[in-house]
PDB file of C-alpha atoms in Angstrom:
ATOM      1  CA  MET A   1      52.830  79.951 -83.230  1.00 77.00           C
ATOM      2  CA  ILE A   2      55.888  78.250 -84.521  1.00 84.00           C
ATOM      3  CA  PRO A   3      57.761  80.132 -87.427  1.00 87.00           C
ATOM      4  CA  ILE A   4      57.237  78.854 -90.968  1.00 90.00           C
ATOM      5  CA  ASN A   5      60.891  78.165 -91.523  1.00 88.00           C
ATOM      6  CA  GLU A   6      60.775  75.857 -88.377  1.00 87.00           C
ATOM      7  CA  LEU A   7      57.563  74.085 -89.496  1.00 90.00           C
ATOM      8  CA  LEU A   8      59.188  73.509 -92.964  1.00 91.00           C
ATOM      9  CA  PHE A   9      62.219  71.882 -91.259  1.00 85.00           C
ATOM     10  CA  PHE A  10      59.798  69.669 -89.340  1.00 88.00           C
ATOM     11  CA  ALA A  11      57.758  68.980 -92.274  1.00 91.00           C
ATOM     12  CA  LEU A  12      60.752  67.282 -94.026  1.00 87.00           C
ATOM     13  CA  ALA A  13      61.573  65.355 -91.152  1.00 83.00           C
ATOM     14  CA  ALA A  14      58.013  64.194 -90.927  1.00 86.00           C
ATOM     15  CA  PHE A  15      57.948  63.344 -94.664  1.00 88.00           C
ATOM     16  CA  LEU A  16      61.111  61.210 -94.428  1.00 81.00           C
ATOM     17  CA  LEU A  17      59.800  59.370 -91.292  1.00 78.00           C
ATOM     18  CA  VAL A  18      56.700  58.408 -93.533  1.00 83.00           C
ATOM     19  CA  ILE A  19      58.475  57.236 -96.658  1.00 79.00           C
ATOM     20  CA  SER A  20      60.786  55.174 -94.632  1.00 74.00           C
ATOM     21  CA  PRO A  21      59.785  51.555 -94.552  1.00 70.00           C
ATOM     22  CA  GLY A  22      58.139  50.738 -90.949  1.00 72.00           C
ATOM     23  CA  PRO A  23      55.381  48.634 -89.553  1.00 74.00           C
ATOM     24  CA  ASN A  24      52.686  51.544 -90.590  1.00 80.00           C
ATOM     25  CA  MET A  25      53.716  51.494 -94.155  1.00 80.00           C
ATOM     26  CA  ILE A  26      54.215  47.650 -94.406  1.00 76.00           C
ATOM     27  CA  TYR A  27      50.826  46.993 -92.949  1.00 81.00           C
ATOM     28  CA  VAL A  28      48.766  49.466 -95.172  1.00 85.00           C
ATOM     29  CA  ILE A  29      50.684  48.254 -98.321  1.00 82.00           C
ATOM     30  CA  SER A  30      50.220  44.567 -97.535  1.00 78.00           C
ATOM     31  CA  ARG A  31      46.663  45.096 -96.617  1.00 83.00           C
ATOM     32  CA  THR A  32      46.131  47.161-100.018  1.00 84.00           C
ATOM     33  CA  LEU A  33      47.857  44.752-102.304  1.00 79.00           C
ATOM     34  CA  SER A  34      46.095  41.667-100.665  1.00 78.00           C
ATOM     35  CA  GLN A  35      42.420  42.862-100.223  1.00 82.00           C
ATOM     36  CA  GLY A  36      42.220  46.015-102.253  1.00 83.00           C
ATOM     37  CA  LYS A  37      42.049  49.698-102.090  1.00 86.00           C
ATOM     38  CA  VAL A  38      39.040  50.043 -99.759  1.00 90.00           C
ATOM     39  CA  SER A  39      40.711  47.815 -97.196  1.00 89.00           C
ATOM     40  CA  GLY A  40      43.927  49.738 -97.350  1.00 88.00           C
ATOM     41  CA  LEU A  41      42.083  52.944 -96.588  1.00 93.00           C
ATOM     42  CA  ILE A  42      40.248  51.136 -93.520  1.00 94.00           C
ATOM     43  CA  SER A  43      43.782  50.294 -92.285  1.00 92.00           C
ATOM     44  CA  LEU A  44      45.083  53.624 -92.897  1.00 94.00           C
ATOM     45  CA  ALA A  45      42.280  55.075 -90.897  1.00 95.00           C
ATOM     46  CA  GLY A  46      43.270  52.944 -87.981  1.00 94.00           C
ATOM     47  CA  VAL A  47      46.896  54.063 -88.304  1.00 93.00           C
ATOM     48  CA  ILE A  48      45.833  57.943 -88.331  1.00 93.00           C
ATOM     49  CA  CYS A  49      43.942  57.258 -85.115  1.00 94.00           C
ATOM     50  CA  GLY A  50      46.958  55.920 -83.534  1.00 90.00           C
ATOM     51  CA  PHE A  51      48.786  59.079 -84.376  1.00 89.00           C
ATOM     52  CA  PHE A  52      46.367  61.072 -82.387  1.00 89.00           C
ATOM     53  CA  PHE A  53      46.887  58.848 -79.580  1.00 85.00           C
ATOM     54  CA  HIS A  54      50.477  59.366 -79.748  1.00 81.00           C
ATOM     55  CA  ILE A  55      50.209  63.239 -80.188  1.00 83.00           C
ATOM     56  CA  LEU A  56      48.017  63.435 -76.885  1.00 82.00           C
ATOM     57  CA  LEU A  57      50.337  61.550 -74.770  1.00 78.00           C
ATOM     58  CA  VAL A  58      53.360  63.175 -76.153  1.00 76.00           C
ATOM     59  CA  SER A  59      51.991  66.660 -75.889  1.00 72.00           C
ATOM     60  CA  PHE A  60      51.168  66.319 -72.282  1.00 74.00           C
ATOM     61  CA  GLY A  61      54.251  64.441 -71.576  1.00 69.00           C
ATOM     62  CA  ILE A  62      56.846  66.954 -73.224  1.00 60.00           C
ATOM     63  CA  THR A  63      54.879  70.050 -71.510  1.00 53.00           C
ATOM     64  CA  ALA A  64      55.679  68.517 -68.252  1.00 57.00           C
ATOM     65  CA  LEU A  65      59.235  67.460 -69.061  1.00 58.00           C
ATOM     66  CA  LEU A  66      60.528  70.702 -70.639  1.00 52.00           C
ATOM     67  CA  PHE A  67      59.429  72.665 -67.535  1.00 53.00           C
ATOM     68  CA  ALA A  68      60.584  70.199 -64.990  1.00 59.00           C
ATOM     69  CA  VAL A  69      63.971  68.935 -66.174  1.00 59.00           C
ATOM     70  CA  PRO A  70      66.623  71.815 -66.955  1.00 56.00           C
ATOM     71  CA  TYR A  71      68.440  69.548 -69.282  1.00 64.00           C
ATOM     72  CA  ALA A  72      65.634  68.016 -70.835  1.00 59.00           C
ATOM     73  CA  TYR A  73      66.423  69.747 -74.075  1.00 60.00           C
ATOM     74  CA  LEU A  74      69.864  68.585 -74.498  1.00 67.00           C
ATOM     75  CA  VAL A  75      69.100  64.953 -73.782  1.00 68.00           C
ATOM     76  CA  LEU A  76      66.122  64.896 -76.254  1.00 60.00           C
ATOM     77  CA  LYS A  77      68.129  66.745 -78.665  1.00 67.00           C
ATOM     78  CA  PHE A  78      70.929  64.134 -78.654  1.00 74.00           C
ATOM     79  CA  ALA A  79      68.299  61.371 -78.906  1.00 70.00           C
ATOM     80  CA  GLY A  80      66.688  62.903 -81.947  1.00 64.00           C
ATOM     81  CA  THR A  81      69.956  63.434 -83.561  1.00 73.00           C
ATOM     82  CA  ALA A  82      70.850  59.495 -82.729  1.00 78.00           C
ATOM     83  CA  TYR A  83      67.583  58.351 -84.000  1.00 68.00           C
ATOM     84  CA  LEU A  84      67.962  60.337 -87.446  1.00 69.00           C
ATOM     85  CA  LEU A  85      71.301  58.638 -87.920  1.00 79.00           C
ATOM     86  CA  PHE A  86      69.672  55.329 -87.255  1.00 77.00           C
ATOM     87  CA  LEU A  87      67.176  55.923 -89.897  1.00 69.00           C
ATOM     88  CA  ALA A  88      69.873  57.074 -92.235  1.00 74.00           C
ATOM     89  CA  TYR A  89      71.786  53.849 -91.551  1.00 79.00           C
ATOM     90  CA  GLN A  90      68.489  51.845 -92.296  1.00 71.00           C
ATOM     91  CA  ALA A  91      68.303  53.627 -95.569  1.00 66.00           C
ATOM     92  CA  PHE A  92      71.713  52.945 -96.515  1.00 75.00           C
ATOM     93  CA  ARG A  93      71.646  49.313 -95.602  1.00 75.00           C
ATOM     94  CA  PRO A  94      71.996  47.160 -98.496  1.00 66.00           C
ATOM     95  CA  LYS A  95      69.510  44.374 -97.440  1.00 62.00           C
ATOM     96  CA  GLY A  96      66.370  46.432 -96.507  1.00 56.00           C
ATOM     97  CA  LYS A  97      62.856  45.158 -96.077  1.00 53.00           C
ATOM     98  CA  ASP A  98      60.954  44.712 -99.414  1.00 52.00           C
ATOM     99  CA  VAL A  99      57.508  46.619 -98.361  1.00 53.00           C
ATOM    100  CA  PHE A 100      56.045  45.567-101.719  1.00 55.00           C
ATOM    101  CA  LYS A 101      56.237  41.769-101.264  1.00 56.00           C
ATOM    102  CA  VAL A 102      53.077  40.259-100.335  1.00 53.00           C
ATOM    103  CA  ASN A 103      52.258  37.077 -98.710  1.00 52.00           C
ATOM    104  CA  ALA A 104      49.675  35.401-100.894  1.00 46.00           C
ATOM    105  CA  TYR A 105      48.493  33.052 -97.878  1.00 47.00           C
ATOM    106  CA  ALA A 106      47.514  36.276 -95.703  1.00 57.00           C
ATOM    107  CA  PRO A 107      43.839  35.765 -94.463  1.00 64.00           C
ATOM    108  CA  HIS A 108      41.362  38.480 -95.469  1.00 76.00           C
ATOM    109  CA  ASP A 109      40.401  40.397 -92.483  1.00 79.00           C
ATOM    110  CA  SER A 110      37.274  42.149 -91.518  1.00 89.00           C
ATOM    111  CA  ARG A 111      36.884  45.898 -91.744  1.00 89.00           C
ATOM    112  CA  LYS A 112      36.920  46.048 -87.980  1.00 92.00           C
ATOM    113  CA  LYS A 113      39.906  44.047 -87.495  1.00 90.00           C
ATOM    114  CA  LEU A 114      41.801  46.065 -90.509  1.00 92.00           C
ATOM    115  CA  PHE A 115      40.880  49.242 -88.364  1.00 95.00           C
ATOM    116  CA  MET A 116      42.117  47.796 -85.217  1.00 93.00           C
ATOM    117  CA  VAL A 117      45.346  46.190 -86.241  1.00 89.00           C
ATOM    118  CA  GLY A 118      46.135  49.437 -88.018  1.00 89.00           C
ATOM    119  CA  PHE A 119      45.490  51.249 -84.741  1.00 93.00           C
ATOM    120  CA  LEU A 120      47.595  48.980 -82.488  1.00 88.00           C
ATOM    121  CA  THR A 121      50.254  48.607 -85.067  1.00 83.00           C
ATOM    122  CA  ASN A 122      50.972  52.499 -84.905  1.00 85.00           C
ATOM    123  CA  VAL A 123      50.065  52.831 -81.077  1.00 82.00           C
ATOM    124  CA  LEU A 124      52.755  50.048 -80.181  1.00 77.00           C
ATOM    125  CA  ASN A 125      55.229  51.248 -82.907  1.00 72.00           C
ATOM    126  CA  PRO A 126      58.150  52.668 -81.128  1.00 66.00           C
ATOM    127  CA  LYS A 127      59.439  54.493 -84.453  1.00 69.00           C
ATOM    128  CA  VAL A 128      56.621  56.932 -84.211  1.00 75.00           C
ATOM    129  CA  ALA A 129      56.635  57.217 -80.430  1.00 72.00           C
ATOM    130  CA  PHE A 130      60.351  58.012 -80.506  1.00 72.00           C
ATOM    131  CA  PHE A 131      60.028  60.387 -83.434  1.00 75.00           C
ATOM    132  CA  TYR A 132      57.490  62.645 -81.435  1.00 77.00           C
ATOM    133  CA  LEU A 133      59.635  62.273 -78.304  1.00 72.00           C
ATOM    134  CA  SER A 134      62.741  63.288 -79.739  1.00 72.00           C
ATOM    135  CA  LEU A 135      61.996  65.587 -82.479  1.00 76.00           C
ATOM    136  CA  PHE A 136      59.043  67.586 -80.972  1.00 78.00           C
ATOM    137  CA  PRO A 137      61.170  69.360 -78.390  1.00 75.00           C
ATOM    138  CA  GLN A 138      63.565  70.759 -80.968  1.00 75.00           C
ATOM    139  CA  PHE A 139      60.893  72.738 -82.670  1.00 82.00           C
ATOM    140  CA  ILE A 140      58.980  73.817 -79.329  1.00 80.00           C
ATOM    141  CA  LYS A 141      60.061  77.111 -77.693  1.00 80.00           C
ATOM    142  CA  PRO A 142      58.251  78.818 -74.645  1.00 78.00           C
ATOM    143  CA  GLU A 143      58.501  82.267 -76.553  1.00 82.00           C
ATOM    144  CA  TYR A 144      56.360  80.724 -79.358  1.00 85.00           C
ATOM    145  CA  GLY A 145      53.423  80.401 -76.863  1.00 83.00           C
ATOM    146  CA  SER A 146      51.732  77.684 -75.254  1.00 84.00           C
ATOM    147  CA  VAL A 147      53.975  74.387 -75.326  1.00 79.00           C
ATOM    148  CA  TRP A 148      50.872  72.398 -75.308  1.00 81.00           C
ATOM    149  CA  MET A 149      49.565  74.153 -78.392  1.00 86.00           C
ATOM    150  CA  GLN A 150      52.739  73.809 -80.132  1.00 87.00           C
ATOM    151  CA  SER A 151      52.848  69.986 -79.829  1.00 85.00           C
ATOM    152  CA  LEU A 152      49.393  69.857 -81.218  1.00 86.00           C
ATOM    153  CA  GLU A 153      50.484  72.199 -83.979  1.00 90.00           C
ATOM    154  CA  LEU A 154      53.204  69.935 -84.846  1.00 90.00           C
ATOM    155  CA  GLY A 155      51.308  66.828 -84.395  1.00 89.00           C
ATOM    156  CA  ALA A 156      48.428  67.948 -86.796  1.00 90.00           C
ATOM    157  CA  LEU A 157      51.185  68.824 -89.441  1.00 93.00           C
ATOM    158  CA  GLN A 158      52.648  65.554 -88.903  1.00 91.00           C
ATOM    159  CA  VAL A 159      49.440  63.568 -89.295  1.00 91.00           C
ATOM    160  CA  LEU A 160      48.455  65.685 -92.515  1.00 93.00           C
ATOM    161  CA  ILE A 161      51.750  64.674 -94.002  1.00 94.00           C
ATOM    162  CA  SER A 162      51.418  61.013 -92.987  1.00 91.00           C
ATOM    163  CA  SER A 163      47.903  60.723 -94.005  1.00 92.00           C
ATOM    164  CA  SER A 164      48.514  62.340 -97.574  1.00 93.00           C
ATOM    165  CA  VAL A 165      51.368  60.200 -98.434  1.00 91.00           C
ATOM    166  CA  ASN A 166      50.033  57.042 -97.138  1.00 89.00           C
ATOM    167  CA  PHE A 167      46.516  57.886 -98.984  1.00 92.00           C
ATOM    168  CA  MET A 168      48.689  58.083-102.336  1.00 89.00           C
ATOM    169  CA  ILE A 169      50.458  54.750-101.390  1.00 85.00           C
ATOM    170  CA  VAL A 170      47.206  53.132-101.001  1.00 86.00           C
ATOM    171  CA  ILE A 171      45.777  54.532-104.128  1.00 86.00           C
ATOM    172  CA  SER A 172      48.881  53.447-106.314  1.00 84.00           C
ATOM    173  CA  ALA A 173      50.229  50.514-104.683  1.00 77.00           C
ATOM    174  CA  ALA A 174      49.965  48.136-107.298  1.00 68.00           C
ATOM    175  CA  GLY A 175      51.541  50.609-109.975  1.00 74.00           C
ATOM    176  CA  ILE A 176      54.613  51.594-107.332  1.00 69.00           C
ATOM    177  CA  ALA A 177      55.077  47.827-106.623  1.00 64.00           C
ATOM    178  CA  SER A 178      55.186  47.067-110.544  1.00 66.00           C
ATOM    179  CA  PHE A 179      57.540  50.060-111.252  1.00 68.00           C
ATOM    180  CA  PHE A 180      60.081  49.229-108.407  1.00 63.00           C
ATOM    181  CA  ASN A 181      60.046  45.566-109.560  1.00 64.00           C
ATOM    182  CA  LYS A 182      60.910  46.597-113.049  1.00 69.00           C
ATOM    183  CA  ASN A 183      63.406  49.411-112.218  1.00 67.00           C
ATOM    184  CA  PRO A 184      65.289  48.480-109.067  1.00 68.00           C
ATOM    185  CA  LEU A 185      68.000  50.890-109.572  1.00 73.00           C
ATOM    186  CA  TRP A 186      65.164  53.811-108.623  1.00 67.00           C
ATOM    187  CA  LEU A 187      64.539  52.122-105.366  1.00 63.00           C
ATOM    188  CA  LYS A 188      68.212  52.108-104.582  1.00 69.00           C
ATOM    189  CA  ALA A 189      68.495  55.998-105.644  1.00 72.00           C
ATOM    190  CA  GLN A 190      65.563  56.665-103.456  1.00 63.00           C
ATOM    191  CA  LYS A 191      67.262  55.078-100.569  1.00 69.00           C
ATOM    192  CA  TRP A 192      70.535  56.596-100.776  1.00 74.00           C
ATOM    193  CA  LEU A 193      68.727  60.139-101.343  1.00 69.00           C
ATOM    194  CA  MET A 194      66.815  59.531 -98.173  1.00 66.00           C
ATOM    195  CA  GLY A 195      69.594  58.456 -96.135  1.00 73.00           C
ATOM    196  CA  SER A 196      71.580  61.478 -97.271  1.00 80.00           C
ATOM    197  CA  VAL A 197      68.952  63.989 -96.386  1.00 70.00           C
ATOM    198  CA  LEU A 198      68.519  62.296 -92.818  1.00 69.00           C
ATOM    199  CA  THR A 199      72.269  62.629 -92.314  1.00 80.00           C
ATOM    200  CA  CYS A 200      71.931  66.345 -93.167  1.00 77.00           C
ATOM    201  CA  LEU A 201      68.993  66.638 -90.645  1.00 68.00           C
ATOM    202  CA  ALA A 202      70.923  64.862 -88.019  1.00 73.00           C
ATOM    203  CA  ILE A 203      73.843  67.111 -88.238  1.00 80.00           C
ATOM    204  CA  LYS A 204      71.802  70.164 -88.344  1.00 70.00           C
ATOM    205  CA  MET A 205      69.955  69.058 -85.137  1.00 65.00           C
ATOM    206  CA  ALA A 206      73.263  68.213 -83.295  1.00 72.00           C
ATOM    207  CA  PHE A 207      74.504  71.723 -83.788  1.00 73.00           C
ATOM    208  CA  SER A 208      71.041  73.543 -83.158  1.00 63.00           C
ATOM    209  CA  HIS A 209      70.656  75.673 -79.916  1.00 59.00           C
ATOM    210  CA  PRO A 210      67.651  76.381 -78.126  1.00 52.00           C
ATOM    211  CA  LYS A 211      66.715  80.289 -78.457  1.00 49.00           C
TER     212      LYS A 211
END
């Protein structure tokens, strides 16, 4: 089992991933605001299934990579550091995406299409794939037990965090959009806080060492 302090650090990184605007969040919010909460939840179900797809692929891939390539840990560590710094840059950037802007002319999709588009949006999302590939190896150690089981443990935690946060976003999307439209300074403060935390995580990861 992975130690609790390592899981908490991973949970923070997973939380920052899910609250940073990306294809998954934009899709879920847009469907919620344009078609209602039920459509948002159906879209979210598709996104969650996409997470499980990534987890299975990465679990098998990381298991093989860490045992086959001696320097795989270092490569993935620096890739993870670079990715966190990229996310921090996206947060600090003055002109980011307005995830609460709705296209009034967007068509109303069927429940099947909502689910499938949510699934494919996540499966084809490089942000999620790179998160798994770059961060998972930082928390997986052979001395903690089965590498494959550790991958599933981290994946389950990430899905739980992502599902919970996105569920709250779906339920309160209209209220959140109204609040940020009336209080733009709060949105700026949130972006700077997230960027600062991501930078700290990147520095910590850059100086971490395998046990």
